[in-house]
């Protein structure tokens, strides 16, 4: 199992508001076409799944499958070229919330060598982008 961790980012809103916003996947549709990063493109959003275009990798989907109020959102890959899970960890800091994204995937060595950098970029850009939502 290969583990990729984002940098810890701060969202200037309480964890309750961040959790409420992110548990409704359709709220991520606000980011489609307006992300500040060319590397992160949201291709489509359904009721429970968000699909991204990631350089070199192609389209990947994440489906919300579990959550712990105000602290954790757990996603699994959906219609993606590789199986993975992604967690968004929220840490309450009074008026602010720290966010940390972790992606775990079983990658063959050759794929790991080619995909590690794009995956690291993806989760860090995703963390950055989530700080731009209004909560």
Short mmCIF file of C-alpha atoms in Angstrom, two decimals:
data_model
loop_
_atom_site.label_atom_id
_atom_site.label_comp_id
_atom_site.label_asym_id
_atom_site.label_seq_id
_atom_site.Cartn_x
_atom_site.Cartn_y
_atom_site.Cartn_z
CA UNK A 1 0.00 0.00 0.00
CA UNK A 2 1.38 3.37 -1.02
CA UNK A 3 0.34 6.37 1.08
CA UNK A 4 0.33 9.96 -0.16
CA UNK A 5 -0.21 12.84 2.28
CA UNK A 6 -1.07 16.44 1.49
CA UNK A 7 0.35 19.37 3.35
CA UNK A 8 -1.89 20.56 6.19
CA UNK A 9 -3.96 23.54 5.03
CA UNK A 10 -6.15 25.90 7.05
CA UNK A 11 -9.73 26.77 6.21
CA UNK A 12 -11.04 29.89 7.91
CA UNK A 13 -14.30 28.34 9.08
CA UNK A 14 -15.35 26.03 11.94
CA UNK A 15 -15.14 22.29 11.32
CA UNK A 16 -18.94 21.94 11.50
CA UNK A 17 -19.37 24.26 8.51
CA UNK A 18 -16.56 22.61 6.54
CA UNK A 19 -17.95 19.13 7.21
CA UNK A 20 -21.48 20.18 6.23
CA UNK A 21 -20.25 21.67 2.96
CA UNK A 22 -18.00 18.77 1.97
CA UNK A 23 -20.45 15.97 2.81
CA UNK A 24 -22.72 17.31 0.06
CA UNK A 25 -20.65 16.26 -2.95
CA UNK A 26 -22.65 18.51 -5.25
CA UNK A 27 -21.08 21.51 -3.50
CA UNK A 28 -17.81 20.57 -5.22
CA UNK A 29 -19.50 21.49 -8.49
CA UNK A 30 -18.75 25.11 -7.49
CA UNK A 31 -15.11 24.35 -8.22
CA UNK A 32 -15.71 23.07 -11.76
CA UNK A 33 -14.04 25.40 -14.24
CA UNK A 34 -13.02 27.84 -11.53
CA UNK A 35 -10.09 26.13 -9.84
CA UNK A 36 -6.98 28.28 -9.64
CA UNK A 37 -4.88 25.34 -10.79
CA UNK A 38 -4.72 24.05 -14.35
CA UNK A 39 -3.69 20.66 -12.98
CA UNK A 40 -7.02 20.07 -11.19
CA UNK A 41 -10.02 19.86 -13.45
CA UNK A 42 -13.38 18.71 -12.16
CA UNK A 43 -15.02 16.99 -15.09
CA UNK A 44 -18.39 16.12 -13.55
CA UNK A 45 -20.23 15.84 -10.25
CA UNK A 46 -23.12 13.51 -9.41
CA UNK A 47 -25.14 13.16 -6.21
CA UNK A 48 -22.41 11.15 -4.46
CA UNK A 49 -19.37 11.16 -6.76
CA UNK A 50 -16.92 13.76 -8.06
CA UNK A 51 -14.75 13.11 -11.12
CA UNK A 52 -11.41 14.83 -11.73
CA UNK A 53 -9.03 14.93 -14.69
CA UNK A 54 -5.49 14.34 -13.40
CA UNK A 55 -2.41 14.80 -15.60
CA UNK A 56 -0.90 11.53 -16.81
CA UNK A 57 -3.49 9.47 -14.90
CA UNK A 58 -6.72 10.50 -16.64
CA UNK A 59 -10.16 10.70 -15.07
CA UNK A 60 -10.55 9.52 -11.50
CA UNK A 61 -13.70 9.49 -9.43
CA UNK A 62 -14.17 9.64 -5.68
CA UNK A 63 -17.36 8.44 -3.99
CA UNK A 64 -18.21 9.34 -0.39
CA UNK A 65 -18.63 6.05 1.49
CA UNK A 66 -18.16 6.95 5.17
CA UNK A 67 -17.91 9.94 7.46
CA UNK A 68 -17.39 10.91 11.09
CA UNK A 69 -19.11 14.17 12.02
CA UNK A 70 -16.84 17.21 11.83
CA UNK A 71 -13.63 15.17 11.54
CA UNK A 72 -13.45 12.69 8.63
CA UNK A 73 -14.76 12.09 5.12
CA UNK A 74 -13.79 8.79 3.53
CA UNK A 75 -13.97 8.24 -0.22
CA UNK A 76 -13.32 5.26 -2.47
CA UNK A 77 -12.31 5.31 -6.10
CA UNK A 78 -15.11 5.14 -8.61
CA UNK A 79 -14.66 4.34 -12.31
CA UNK A 80 -10.94 5.07 -12.02
CA UNK A 81 -7.94 3.45 -13.72
CA UNK A 82 -6.59 2.46 -10.27
CA UNK A 83 -8.21 1.44 -6.99
CA UNK A 84 -7.59 3.80 -4.08
CA UNK A 85 -9.20 5.42 -1.08
CA UNK A 86 -8.98 9.04 -0.06
CA UNK A 87 -9.65 10.55 3.33
CA UNK A 88 -10.16 14.18 4.23
CA UNK A 89 -9.28 14.75 7.86
CA UNK A 90 -10.60 17.84 9.62
CA UNK A 91 -9.09 19.18 12.82
CA UNK A 92 -11.02 21.85 14.70
CA UNK A 93 -8.94 24.90 15.63
CA UNK A 94 -11.69 27.02 17.26
CA UNK A 95 -12.64 29.44 14.45
CA UNK A 96 -10.55 27.61 11.82
CA UNK A 97 -10.21 24.05 10.55
CA UNK A 98 -7.02 22.29 9.51
CA UNK A 99 -7.48 19.98 6.55
CA UNK A 100 -5.26 17.04 5.62
CA UNK A 101 -5.85 14.72 2.68
CA UNK A 102 -4.47 11.20 2.51
CA UNK A 103 -4.65 8.88 -0.48
CA UNK A 104 -3.87 5.16 -0.20
CA UNK A 105 -3.41 2.97 -3.27
CA UNK A 106 -2.00 -0.42 -4.17
CA UNK A 107 0.30 0.53 -7.03
CA UNK A 108 2.62 -1.75 -8.98
CA UNK A 109 6.22 -0.49 -8.84
CA UNK A 110 6.25 0.77 -12.45
CA UNK A 111 2.99 2.66 -12.03
CA UNK A 112 4.17 4.02 -8.68
CA UNK A 113 7.28 5.46 -10.31
CA UNK A 114 5.23 7.20 -13.01
CA UNK A 115 2.20 8.25 -10.95
CA UNK A 116 3.65 9.33 -7.58
CA UNK A 117 4.39 12.91 -8.59
CA UNK A 118 0.99 13.53 -10.26
CA UNK A 119 -0.82 11.96 -7.28
CA UNK A 120 1.12 14.12 -4.80
CA UNK A 121 0.34 17.21 -6.86
CA UNK A 122 -3.32 16.22 -7.12
CA UNK A 123 -3.89 15.86 -3.37
CA UNK A 124 -2.03 19.09 -2.56
CA UNK A 125 -3.92 21.02 -5.23
CA UNK A 126 -7.18 19.49 -3.98
CA UNK A 127 -6.35 20.61 -0.42
CA UNK A 128 -5.49 24.12 -1.68
CA UNK A 129 -8.66 24.28 -3.73
CA UNK A 130 -10.90 23.22 -0.84
CA UNK A 131 -9.62 26.24 1.10
CA UNK A 132 -11.16 28.50 -1.58
CA UNK A 133 -14.76 27.37 -1.05
CA UNK A 134 -17.03 29.63 0.96
CA UNK A 135 -18.16 27.81 4.09
#
